[in-house]
Coordinates of C-alpha atoms in Angstrom, one line a residue:
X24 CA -1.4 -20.1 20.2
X25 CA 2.1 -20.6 18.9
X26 CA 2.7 -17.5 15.8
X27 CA 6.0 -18.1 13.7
X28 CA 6.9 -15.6 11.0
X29 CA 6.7 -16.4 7.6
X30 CA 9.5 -15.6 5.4
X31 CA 8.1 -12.3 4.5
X32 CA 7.7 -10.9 8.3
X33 CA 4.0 -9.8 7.8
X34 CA 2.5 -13.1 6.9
X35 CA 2.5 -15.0 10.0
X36 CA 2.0 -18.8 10.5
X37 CA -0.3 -19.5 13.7
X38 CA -0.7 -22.9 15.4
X39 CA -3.6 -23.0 18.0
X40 CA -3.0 -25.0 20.8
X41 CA -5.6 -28.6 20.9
X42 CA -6.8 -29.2 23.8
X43 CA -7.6 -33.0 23.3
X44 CA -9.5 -35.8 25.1
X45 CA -11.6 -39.1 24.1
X46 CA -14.4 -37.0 22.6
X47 CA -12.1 -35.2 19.9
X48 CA -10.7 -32.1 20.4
X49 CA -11.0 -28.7 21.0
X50 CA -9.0 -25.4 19.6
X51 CA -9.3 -21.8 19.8
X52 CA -9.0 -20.6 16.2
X53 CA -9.6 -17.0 17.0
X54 CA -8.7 -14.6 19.4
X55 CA -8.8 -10.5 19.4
X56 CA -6.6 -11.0 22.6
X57 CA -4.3 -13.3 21.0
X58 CA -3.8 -11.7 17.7
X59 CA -3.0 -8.5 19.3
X60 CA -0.7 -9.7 21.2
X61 CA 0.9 -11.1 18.0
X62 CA 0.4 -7.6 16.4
X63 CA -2.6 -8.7 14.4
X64 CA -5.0 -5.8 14.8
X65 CA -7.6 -6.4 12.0
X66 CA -11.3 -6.3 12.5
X67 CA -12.5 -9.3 10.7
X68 CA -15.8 -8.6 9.4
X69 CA -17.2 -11.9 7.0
X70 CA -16.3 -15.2 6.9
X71 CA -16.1 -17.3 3.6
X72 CA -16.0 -20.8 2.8
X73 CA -14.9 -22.8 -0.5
X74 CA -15.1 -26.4 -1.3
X75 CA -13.2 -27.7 -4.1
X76 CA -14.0 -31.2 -5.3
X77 CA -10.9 -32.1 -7.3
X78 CA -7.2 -31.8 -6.3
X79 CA -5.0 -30.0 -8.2
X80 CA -7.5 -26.9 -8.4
X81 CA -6.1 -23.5 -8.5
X82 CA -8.2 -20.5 -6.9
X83 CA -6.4 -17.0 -7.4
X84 CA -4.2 -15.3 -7.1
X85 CA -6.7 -12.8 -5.8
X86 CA -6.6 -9.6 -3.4
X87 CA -9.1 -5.9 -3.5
X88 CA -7.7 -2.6 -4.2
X89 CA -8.2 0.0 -1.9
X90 CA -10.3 1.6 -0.2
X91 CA -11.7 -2.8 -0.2
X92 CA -8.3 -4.1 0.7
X93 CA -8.6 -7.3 2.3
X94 CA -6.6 -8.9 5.6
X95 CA -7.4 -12.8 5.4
X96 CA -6.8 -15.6 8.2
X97 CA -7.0 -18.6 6.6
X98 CA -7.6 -22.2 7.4
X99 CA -8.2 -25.4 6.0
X100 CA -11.3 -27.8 7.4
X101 CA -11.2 -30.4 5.5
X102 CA -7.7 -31.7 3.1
X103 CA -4.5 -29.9 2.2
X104 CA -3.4 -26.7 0.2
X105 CA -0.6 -25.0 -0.5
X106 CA -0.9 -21.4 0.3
X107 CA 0.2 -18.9 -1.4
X108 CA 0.8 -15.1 -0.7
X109 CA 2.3 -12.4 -2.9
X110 CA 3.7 -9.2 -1.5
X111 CA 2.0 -6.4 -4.0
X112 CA 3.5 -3.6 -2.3
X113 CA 5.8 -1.8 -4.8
X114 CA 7.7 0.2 -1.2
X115 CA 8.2 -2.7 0.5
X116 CA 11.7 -4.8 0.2
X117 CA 9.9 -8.3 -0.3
X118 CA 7.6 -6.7 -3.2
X119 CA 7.2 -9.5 -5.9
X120 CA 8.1 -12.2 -3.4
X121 CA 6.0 -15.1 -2.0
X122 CA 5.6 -17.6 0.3
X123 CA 3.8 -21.0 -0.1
X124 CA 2.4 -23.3 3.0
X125 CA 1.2 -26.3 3.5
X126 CA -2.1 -26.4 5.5
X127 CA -4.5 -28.8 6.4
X128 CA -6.7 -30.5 8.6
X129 CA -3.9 -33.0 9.9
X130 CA -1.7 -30.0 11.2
X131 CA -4.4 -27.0 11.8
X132 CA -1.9 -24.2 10.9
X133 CA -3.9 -20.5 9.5
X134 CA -2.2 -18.3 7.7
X135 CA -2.5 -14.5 8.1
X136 CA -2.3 -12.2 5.1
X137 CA -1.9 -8.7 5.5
X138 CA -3.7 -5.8 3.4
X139 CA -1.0 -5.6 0.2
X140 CA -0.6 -9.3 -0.7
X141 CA -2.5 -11.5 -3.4
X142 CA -3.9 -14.8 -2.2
X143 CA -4.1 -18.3 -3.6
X144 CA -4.1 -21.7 -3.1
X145 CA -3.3 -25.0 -4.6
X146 CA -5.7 -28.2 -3.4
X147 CA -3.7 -31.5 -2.9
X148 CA -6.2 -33.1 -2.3
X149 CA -9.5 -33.9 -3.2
X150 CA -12.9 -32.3 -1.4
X151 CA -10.9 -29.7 0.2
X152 CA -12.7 -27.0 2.4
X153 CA -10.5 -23.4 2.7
X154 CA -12.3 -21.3 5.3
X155 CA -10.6 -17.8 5.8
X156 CA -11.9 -14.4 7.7
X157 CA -11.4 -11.0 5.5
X158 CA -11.3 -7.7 7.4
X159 CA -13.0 -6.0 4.6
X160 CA -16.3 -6.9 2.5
X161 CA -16.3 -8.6 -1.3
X162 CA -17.0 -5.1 -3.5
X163 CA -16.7 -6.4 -7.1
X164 CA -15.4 -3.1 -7.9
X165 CA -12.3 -4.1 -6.2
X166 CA -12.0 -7.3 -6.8
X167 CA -8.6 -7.7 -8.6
X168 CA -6.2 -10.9 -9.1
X169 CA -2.9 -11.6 -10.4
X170 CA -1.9 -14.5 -13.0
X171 CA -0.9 -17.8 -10.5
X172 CA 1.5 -18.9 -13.6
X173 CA 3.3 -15.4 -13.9
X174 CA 7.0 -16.8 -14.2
X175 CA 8.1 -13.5 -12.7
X176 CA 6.8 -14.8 -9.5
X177 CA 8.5 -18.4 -9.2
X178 CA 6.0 -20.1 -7.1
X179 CA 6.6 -23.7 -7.1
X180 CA 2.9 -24.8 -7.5
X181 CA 2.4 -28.6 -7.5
X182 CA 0.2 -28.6 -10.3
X183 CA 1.5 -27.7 -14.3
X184 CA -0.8 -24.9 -16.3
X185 CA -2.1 -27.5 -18.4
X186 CA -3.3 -29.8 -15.4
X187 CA -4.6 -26.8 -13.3
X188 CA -8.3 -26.4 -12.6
X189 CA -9.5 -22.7 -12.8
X190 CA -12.0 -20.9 -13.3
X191 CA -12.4 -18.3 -16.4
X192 CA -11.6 -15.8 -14.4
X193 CA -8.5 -16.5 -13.0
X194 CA -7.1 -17.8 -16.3
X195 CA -7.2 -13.8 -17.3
X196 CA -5.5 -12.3 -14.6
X197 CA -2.8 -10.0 -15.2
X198 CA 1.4 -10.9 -14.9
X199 CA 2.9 -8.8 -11.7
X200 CA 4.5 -6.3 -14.0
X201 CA 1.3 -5.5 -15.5
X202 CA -0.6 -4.3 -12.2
X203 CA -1.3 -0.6 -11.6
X204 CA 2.5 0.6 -9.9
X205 CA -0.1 3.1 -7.5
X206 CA -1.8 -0.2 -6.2
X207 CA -0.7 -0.4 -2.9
X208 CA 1.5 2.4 -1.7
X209 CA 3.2 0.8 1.8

C-alpha cells in the first residue's frame, strides 16, 4: 500500500496496490499490519455506508467530541467526492486548516482522518457510495458538526450554498470560531 501525506501531516492519502487479472481485480483495503507500519494505530470498530443519489450533495462537516472522538478511513465504492478534513485542534499549528481530495472508484485512494478533524464530502457525481471505518461508535451525545460554508475555512467546494444538497442538520452547524475553544486539546 503506497501512504502519501496530506498537506496537514496527520491526514494521510493511501493507495492500495490492485492486483489485477481477466476476472477484475483484487485490493487489500485494510491492513492492521500495514497501517502500523504507516503509524496508523486505530482500532476501527464499525463500518458505515452512505449513498447519495444526486451530485452536488454536501454531507458535514461532521466529527464527535470526546470521550466519542472518531478516526475515519474513508473510501469511495461507487463515483467521486471531494473530501474534506478540518483540523479542530486549537494546539496544533494547522488548526483551522483543511485539505480537500478527490476520491473515487476510478483511482481507489482512502483517506485517513485522525481524532481532532471535522469530516465532509462533496459528491460529483451522481449515486455515489462513501464507505468509511470509525474507530469509535455513533453516540448522539457527541455527535457535533461544523458549518461546510464557514468562509473562515476557505474550502474550495465545487458546489455554491444555494445549489448544495443538505440535510437540516448540517445547514445549522456552527462557523469555526463559534466551537467550544476546550474541544480538542492536542
Amino acid at each position: 500500500m503506497k501512504v502519501e501525506v496530506s498537506e496537514l501531516t496527520d491526514v494521510k492519502i493511501l493507495e492500495p496496490k490492485l492486483f489485477c487479472d481477466a476476472r477484475g481485480f483484487f485490493a487489500e483495503t485494510y491492513s492492521q499490519q500495514a497501517f502500523s507500519a504507516a503509524g496508523i494505530n486505530d482500532t476501527f470498530v464499525q463500518d458505515n455506508m452512505s449513498l447519495s443519489l444526486h451530485a452536488g450533495t454536501v454531507r458535514g462537516l461532521h466529527f464527535q467530541a470526546p470521550p466519542f472522538a472518531q478516526a475515519k478511513l474513508v473510501r469511495v465504492g461507487r463515483g467521486r467526492i471531494l473530501d474534506v478534513a478540518v483540523d479542530l485542534r486549537r494546539s496544533s499549528p494547522t488548526f483551522g486548516r483543511h485539505v480537500a481530495i478527490e476520491l473515487s472508484e476510478e483511482n481507489r485512494r482512502q483517506v485517513y482522518i485522525p481524532k481532532g478533524f471535522a469530516h465532509g464530502f462533496c459528491t460529483l457525481e451522481p449515486n455515489t457510495e462513501v464507505q468509511y471505518k470509525v474507530s469509535a461508535p455513533y453516540s448522539p451525545a457527541h455527535d457535533r458538526g461544523l458549518a461546510w460554508n464557514d468562509p473562515e475555512l476557505r474550502i474550495p467546494w465545487p458546489v455554491s450554498s444555494e445549489k448544495a444538497i443538505l440535510s437540516e442538520k448540517d445547514m445549522r452547524h456552527p462557523r469555526l470560531a463559534d466551537l467550544p475553544s476546550d474541544l480538542f486539546e492536542g
